[in-house]
Every structure is written in structure tokens, then in C-alpha cells.
Amino acid sequence: MTEPSPIIALVAGEASGDLLGAALVEKLRERYPDARFVGVAGDRMKAAGVEAWWDAQELAVMGLFEVLSHFPRLLKLRRALTRRLRSLRPDVFIGIDAPDFNLGLEIKLRRAGIRTVHYVSPTVWAWREKRVRKIARAADLVLCLFPFEPKFYQDHQVAASYVGHPMADQVELDEDPMAARLSLGLNPEALTVSLLPGSRHGEVSRLAEPMIEAARILSGRHAGIQFSAAMANERAEDDFRTEMQRLDFKTIQLVQKRPQTVIAAADVVLCASGTATLEVMLVNRPLVMTYRIAQSTYKIGYFLKLMKLKWFALPNILAGEELIPELIQDHATGKNLAEAAERWLDDEQAVALLKARFRELHQSLRCNAAGKAADAVAGLLDHASG
């Protein structure tokens, strides 16, 4: 008797989760050609064949107090999604990142007898370690992107598997900034600084000002310098453009949905903390990491000592040393960003050493990540059918 095709539900919360989800769906479809994929998805997951009940942008909220303001809407969405999934009873549910939303959903589904996977370990090894107890209740399996994470879960009796980061498999080293500049319509010979202010509204609204001010400072010091900014979506572009107009500095090219090209065009990148720092590392460009959250959220985290990491940028965490500067909160000013960028622009030897380390880290992360993640999910599905 032929086994019925599986139903696989997924929820992704932002651009990086959408990228991971799309790669995973493609690999799962190789194993289960007739599988049905449903849930909360972004453009890439939709293109991969996911039936989107809601768009991933619905979950793109950051910061403690920002989440609180959206809490009634998110709670209503999660209740509706829970009811629909309990009724459908998928063979497996995969929550992709977005832990504040997905873990609670996974707990409810797991209690209802639905197998659950949490894809992308929350940074419990960095801050709010006690969340691991909630993860233990939520997930039959945690899929980890970085090699140091499974040991943490092993110590807390949570099933976890290192699968690597799909981006490390997909992104190739790019040693030709001129080709990227030409494809963006930029001067191929000009000094180029790229800006990556993030994908979420809160990120862009806080980082646009210091990034634009840094561009203004650098333009006054380097004749002919040009700037390109990667915009994750229309809302991000609207937010950034509004800030450019307010600050009366409009000579930054805004490019939607081509972040790797914008990165590849750069001599140096000013980059929001998060997955984007990994992407810059993989393309192999020098960068300055920066981040701001709501001051109230930052003060609570600092006061309660919720943050344990020495570094926040993924290249620094993976290397176990400070390869790139990190300018966070009050240090995230236009002046500081411009000065940090200039240190890369003025020191060819430092750039060469950084690129060599980035190549080493890139190679260490290449391991057919989407395939490994699909194998792990298939293991749960096959166990259930057995």
C-alpha cells in the first residue's frame, strides 16, 4: 500500500527565515514530490510552492515594547493558525526562527500530537538561557545552523542536530566588485560603500539615520565615493527614503531584493546585526556591524544581565575573536560608523588578512545544509509513518 504524501506546515517570520524555508522546501520536495506545503511564508517560500495562509511580513516585529504593541494582533493570528493546523493535522510542523511566535505555537501543536521541528536555534547560548526549558517543551528536534550549538542542547537534554547554514552553500566568494557595480548601474572604478540597515521596520527606522550620516561624512572626505543600500522590501525602502529626505542627503542608491549584489559592489559594508553579517562574510567584504534597539528594551536587558555574549556579530562569534568592529546602541553614531569604515578603506593589509579569515570560516560552514535539514525532517516523518 502506497503511503500518502505528507503534509508539511512551516512558519517563517522574516527575510532570512524565508530564505531558509525556501531552500528546505526544495530539498524536501526532492524526497516527497507530491508533498503539500502550507503555512506562513515569504516570497521565496511561495515561489518554492508553499501555500501561504499568511505572509511572513505579518511576524516581522522586533524589540520588547514593539512586540507588546503588536501583541493582540499576533496573538489573534497565532490562535487562528493553531486552530487551522490542529484541524489539518500536518505530518510535521517546522517553525523557522521567529521564536517568540513559533515556540508557543509548537508547544500547542506538540501537545496535540503533531511532530514539531524548530529550525534555527534561538540564541539561548547568548542571552535568556532559561528559554531552553520552553524549547524542550516545544520541539521534537532543533536544527542548528552553527557547530557550537548542539553541545549546548545536549547539556540540557534537548534533541538537536547541526545542519549548517544554507547560505554558506549558496553564496560564492565574489572577488569582482566591478561586475556588481556595473549590474547596479554604478561607476565600476569608484570607491563604494554599501549599507544594509536590516529587513524589519524597527531596524531600518533606527539605523537609517546613523548610516546616512556616515555616508554624508564619508562623501565629504572621499571625492567620487558612491553609496548603495539594500532594501529588503517596499516598506524598508519607504522608511529609508523618508530619512534620506529628512536629513537632506539623497545620493544613496536604493536597491530592493538584491542584497548580495549590493554587498559584492562594496569596498566596505555598514551592516545591521544578524544574518546579514554572515552574508557579508560569505561574499567576503570588510564590514562594520551596528545595531540599535529601543532604549527601554536595551536597559532592561542590561539591568537583568540577560546578554551573555562577548560579541554579537556572527563573524566574531564564529571566529572566537573580534574580526570586525561592533557599534551598538549609543556607539551607533554616524561619526563612529564613518571612522570605522575608513579604517578598512585605509588599510589594505588589514583587509587582506580579514578576507583570508572569512574564506576559512566560509569553508568550515559548507556542508549541504538544506539537504541535512531535509534529512533530519525526513527522519521524523519516516519514524512517524513507521
XYZ file of C-alpha atoms in Angstrom:
386
model
C 0.000 0.000 0.000
C 1.410 3.400 -1.014
C 1.997 5.857 1.813
C 0.017 9.108 1.404
C 2.024 12.196 0.514
C 2.975 14.155 3.639
C 1.564 17.498 4.635
C 4.327 19.769 5.914
C 3.491 23.033 7.667
C 6.014 25.844 8.036
C 6.080 29.296 9.591
C 8.789 31.822 8.689
C 8.905 35.287 10.179
C 11.220 37.466 8.095
C 13.538 37.603 5.069
C 16.228 35.294 6.472
C 13.640 32.713 7.564
C 12.013 32.872 4.147
C 15.386 32.093 2.549
C 15.967 29.112 4.842
C 12.433 27.859 4.343
C 12.630 28.002 0.561
C 15.870 26.002 0.467
C 14.416 23.415 2.851
C 11.184 23.054 0.859
C 13.127 22.482 -2.346
C 15.146 19.662 -0.747
C 12.082 18.113 0.887
C 10.271 18.134 -2.446
C 13.098 16.036 -3.905
C 12.234 13.365 -1.309
C 8.459 13.877 -1.359
C 7.482 15.163 -4.842
C 3.774 15.203 -4.043
C 4.032 16.731 -0.562
C 1.776 19.631 0.345
C 3.461 22.634 1.988
C 1.356 25.179 3.886
C 1.737 27.928 6.456
C 3.214 31.425 6.837
C 5.622 32.194 4.011
C 7.538 34.955 2.274
C 8.106 35.430 -1.445
C 10.857 32.806 -1.773
C 8.862 30.122 0.030
C 5.807 30.924 -2.071
C 7.922 30.561 -5.214
C 9.094 27.173 -3.880
C 5.480 26.033 -3.715
C 4.320 26.840 -0.182
C 0.609 27.561 0.123
C 0.751 30.790 2.145
C -2.114 31.270 4.570
C -0.443 34.463 5.812
C 2.584 36.432 4.613
C 5.835 36.267 6.607
C 5.836 40.065 6.976
C 2.996 39.641 9.494
C 5.589 38.408 12.014
C 8.424 40.865 11.284
C 8.415 42.677 14.636
C 11.450 43.392 16.822
C 12.123 44.619 20.369
C 10.286 44.031 23.645
C 7.991 47.053 23.570
C 7.400 46.848 19.825
C 6.213 43.259 20.269
C 3.917 44.390 23.074
C 2.252 46.948 20.806
C 1.614 44.232 18.196
C 0.756 41.534 20.745
C -3.057 41.474 20.285
C -2.709 41.095 16.512
C -0.002 38.432 16.788
C -1.970 36.524 19.425
C -5.060 36.551 17.210
C -3.001 35.310 14.265
C -1.413 32.534 16.314
C -4.788 31.375 17.622
C -6.201 31.242 14.100
C -3.122 29.401 12.853
C -3.256 26.929 15.744
C -6.906 26.112 15.015
C -6.220 25.642 11.317
C -3.191 23.420 11.905
C -4.955 21.297 14.519
C -7.747 20.773 12.033
C -5.372 19.937 9.166
C -3.039 17.803 11.337
C 0.131 18.068 9.224
C 2.661 15.251 9.433
C 5.241 17.699 10.762
C 5.357 21.375 11.693
C 8.543 23.387 11.135
C 8.911 26.714 12.914
C 11.647 28.701 11.190
C 13.302 31.137 13.586
C 10.778 33.728 14.996
C 10.999 32.003 18.422
C 8.696 34.408 20.261
C 5.903 33.393 17.907
C 6.839 29.856 16.925
C 7.772 28.265 20.240
C 4.354 28.915 21.768
C 2.716 27.574 18.621
C 4.951 24.482 18.666
C 4.022 23.723 22.277
C 0.312 23.740 21.410
C 0.803 21.586 18.322
C 3.086 19.118 20.075
C 0.518 18.683 22.845
C -1.986 17.882 20.103
C 0.267 15.054 18.885
C 1.831 16.880 15.919
C 5.583 16.442 15.498
C 7.489 19.714 15.663
C 10.843 20.978 14.444
C 12.377 24.315 15.347
C 14.723 25.417 12.578
C 17.376 27.935 13.728
C 18.346 27.746 17.348
C 17.304 30.795 19.346
C 20.375 32.470 20.822
C 19.863 30.814 24.206
C 23.646 30.399 24.366
C 23.909 34.201 24.226
C 21.080 35.549 26.350
C 17.938 34.404 28.196
C 19.353 30.910 28.681
C 16.264 29.766 30.581
C 14.346 29.739 27.287
C 15.867 26.305 26.696
C 13.181 24.886 29.009
C 10.498 26.243 26.705
C 12.321 24.861 23.672
C 12.394 21.434 25.336
C 8.593 21.540 25.610
C 8.154 22.906 22.102
C 10.354 20.916 19.752
C 10.900 17.263 18.977
C 14.063 18.442 17.229
C 16.087 21.647 16.954
C 18.019 22.230 13.726
C 21.163 24.278 14.430
C 22.968 26.463 11.920
C 26.267 26.700 13.773
C 28.577 23.937 15.001
C 28.853 25.095 18.613
C 25.085 24.940 19.267
C 24.227 21.190 19.613
C 26.558 20.807 22.620
C 24.514 23.415 24.487
C 21.298 21.488 23.809
C 22.901 18.180 24.672
C 23.722 19.591 28.107
C 20.011 20.394 28.522
C 18.675 17.065 27.184
C 17.148 18.577 24.039
C 17.439 16.732 20.710
C 19.431 18.922 18.327
C 21.278 18.467 15.067
C 23.885 20.656 13.360
C 22.903 21.127 9.727
C 24.992 24.147 8.773
C 23.805 27.333 7.106
C 22.320 27.051 3.580
C 23.707 30.459 2.777
C 27.252 29.105 3.103
C 26.447 26.564 0.380
C 24.657 29.041 -1.858
C 26.939 32.079 -1.692
C 30.164 32.072 -3.649
C 33.174 34.234 -2.851
C 32.974 37.318 -5.058
C 36.325 38.862 -5.906
C 34.990 41.194 -8.611
C 33.267 44.285 -7.213
C 33.347 45.952 -10.637
C 30.902 43.451 -12.166
C 28.454 44.001 -9.308
C 28.763 47.779 -9.650
C 28.086 47.620 -13.372
C 24.983 45.485 -12.799
C 23.702 48.144 -10.374
C 24.477 50.986 -12.747
C 27.277 52.317 -10.526
C 30.685 53.623 -11.541
C 32.841 50.456 -11.608
C 36.000 52.386 -10.700
C 34.624 54.446 -7.802
C 35.100 53.807 -4.100
C 31.856 52.173 -2.933
C 30.225 51.817 0.481
C 27.162 49.597 0.858
C 24.529 49.931 3.561
C 22.425 47.070 4.960
C 20.016 48.564 7.514
C 18.037 45.343 8.116
C 14.696 43.987 6.988
C 12.320 44.943 9.799
C 10.641 48.297 10.299
C 12.213 48.880 13.723
C 15.710 48.102 12.473
C 15.508 50.362 9.454
C 13.937 53.256 11.353
C 16.737 53.199 13.949
C 19.727 52.526 11.708
C 18.843 54.740 8.731
C 19.929 57.965 10.446
C 23.437 56.902 11.572
C 24.083 55.129 8.251
C 23.016 58.155 6.216
C 25.069 60.472 8.439
C 28.079 58.172 7.983
C 27.576 58.397 4.214
C 27.453 62.196 4.444
C 30.722 62.279 6.407
C 32.474 59.873 4.038
C 31.298 61.811 0.972
C 32.947 64.907 2.393
C 36.266 63.082 2.794
C 36.422 60.993 -0.405
C 35.733 62.633 -3.749
C 33.631 60.470 -6.050
C 32.618 57.944 -3.383
C 29.272 56.247 -4.058
C 26.719 54.536 -1.840
C 24.248 51.725 -2.401
C 21.732 50.468 0.167
C 19.995 47.071 0.147
C 16.274 47.366 0.830
C 14.536 44.170 1.944
C 11.070 45.304 0.857
C 8.973 48.323 -0.096
C 8.316 49.347 3.486
C 12.039 49.320 4.278
C 12.672 51.456 1.208
C 9.936 53.912 2.178
C 11.365 54.232 5.707
C 14.910 54.734 4.444
C 13.915 57.202 1.729
C 11.928 59.251 4.230
C 15.002 59.516 6.428
C 17.186 60.494 3.450
C 14.776 63.323 2.684
C 14.645 64.441 6.319
C 18.437 64.538 6.532
C 18.700 66.113 3.058
C 21.169 63.527 1.759
C 19.676 61.846 -1.287
C 22.703 60.458 -3.134
C 22.312 56.853 -1.922
C 21.126 54.290 -4.432
C 18.310 52.144 -3.002
C 18.120 48.576 -4.313
C 15.340 46.136 -3.441
C 15.886 42.381 -3.057
C 19.453 42.186 -4.363
C 21.467 42.208 -1.138
C 24.302 40.001 -2.375
C 24.874 42.233 -5.388
C 24.877 45.323 -3.177
C 27.370 43.619 -0.851
C 29.571 42.452 -3.722
C 29.743 46.005 -5.101
C 31.263 47.329 -1.884
C 34.725 48.195 -0.681
C 33.213 48.191 2.812
C 29.752 47.443 4.197
C 27.865 49.073 7.073
C 25.623 46.261 8.261
C 22.861 45.657 10.792
C 23.499 42.838 13.257
C 22.048 39.463 12.342
C 22.146 37.112 9.380
C 23.273 39.932 7.093
C 26.688 39.969 8.784
C 27.081 36.310 7.826
C 26.096 37.120 4.242
C 28.731 39.866 4.040
C 31.325 37.451 5.460
C 30.420 34.824 2.854
C 30.628 37.288 -0.053
C 33.921 38.329 1.571
C 33.757 42.065 2.115
C 35.037 44.049 5.103
C 32.227 45.313 7.292
C 31.234 47.317 10.312
C 28.390 45.822 12.351
C 25.922 48.142 14.025
C 22.647 47.826 15.892
C 20.114 49.783 17.903
C 17.055 48.566 19.777
C 14.540 50.535 21.817
C 16.404 52.147 24.705
C 13.916 50.723 27.194
C 14.492 47.184 25.850
C 18.254 47.663 25.979
C 18.197 48.940 29.574
C 16.043 46.039 30.763
C 18.347 43.519 29.091
C 21.430 45.180 30.557
C 19.944 45.516 34.051
C 18.768 41.886 34.170
C 22.072 40.666 32.681
C 20.203 38.781 30.001
C 23.022 39.151 27.459
C 25.975 36.799 27.914
C 27.962 37.125 24.706
C 31.278 38.895 24.385
C 30.490 39.561 20.710
C 27.276 39.959 18.744
C 28.357 39.830 15.085
C 28.251 36.306 13.660
C 31.751 36.525 12.090
C 33.178 37.379 15.512
C 31.211 34.632 17.266
C 32.275 32.007 14.720
C 35.906 33.112 14.842
C 36.022 33.432 18.632
C 37.738 36.790 18.229
C 36.929 40.340 17.186
C 37.444 40.337 13.436
C 35.119 43.262 12.767
C 34.065 46.309 14.823
C 30.703 46.281 16.589
C 28.957 49.608 17.182
C 25.880 49.055 19.315
C 23.271 51.375 20.815
C 24.848 54.711 21.896
C 28.011 53.886 19.935
C 25.990 53.528 16.718
C 26.505 57.095 15.503
C 27.235 58.399 12.037
C 30.643 59.663 13.153
C 31.663 56.301 14.640
C 30.409 54.361 11.627
C 32.299 56.609 9.221
C 35.534 56.315 11.223
C 35.255 52.520 11.451
C 34.579 52.273 7.708
C 37.590 54.457 6.945
C 39.874 52.138 8.879
C 39.042 49.412 6.360
C 39.318 51.803 3.427
C 42.774 52.969 4.528
C 44.400 49.640 5.463
C 44.822 47.190 2.579
C 46.841 44.757 4.689
C 44.118 44.522 7.350
C 41.536 43.905 4.623
C 43.649 41.120 3.106
C 44.004 39.399 6.484
C 40.267 39.726 7.159
C 39.361 38.226 3.788
C 41.645 35.260 4.427
C 39.876 34.555 7.737
C 36.477 34.960 6.082
C 37.442 32.348 3.469
C 38.385 29.891 6.224
C 35.104 30.443 8.085
C 33.090 30.137 4.868
C 34.664 26.782 4.064
C 34.004 25.467 7.572
C 30.262 26.181 7.204
C 29.810 24.464 3.821
C 28.057 21.150 4.442
C 24.940 20.860 2.216
C 22.870 22.484 4.941
C 19.457 22.389 3.283
C 19.997 18.720 2.430
C 20.970 17.882 6.005
C 17.959 19.773 7.351
C 15.691 17.885 4.950
C 17.254 14.584 6.038
C 16.506 15.412 9.668
C 12.884 16.299 8.902
C 12.537 13.165 6.760
C 13.794 11.142 9.721
C 10.879 12.402 11.821
C 8.409 11.756 9.009
C 9.674 8.239 8.378
C 9.644 7.463 12.098
C 6.048 8.673 12.345
C 4.925 6.611 9.355
C 6.761 3.574 10.757
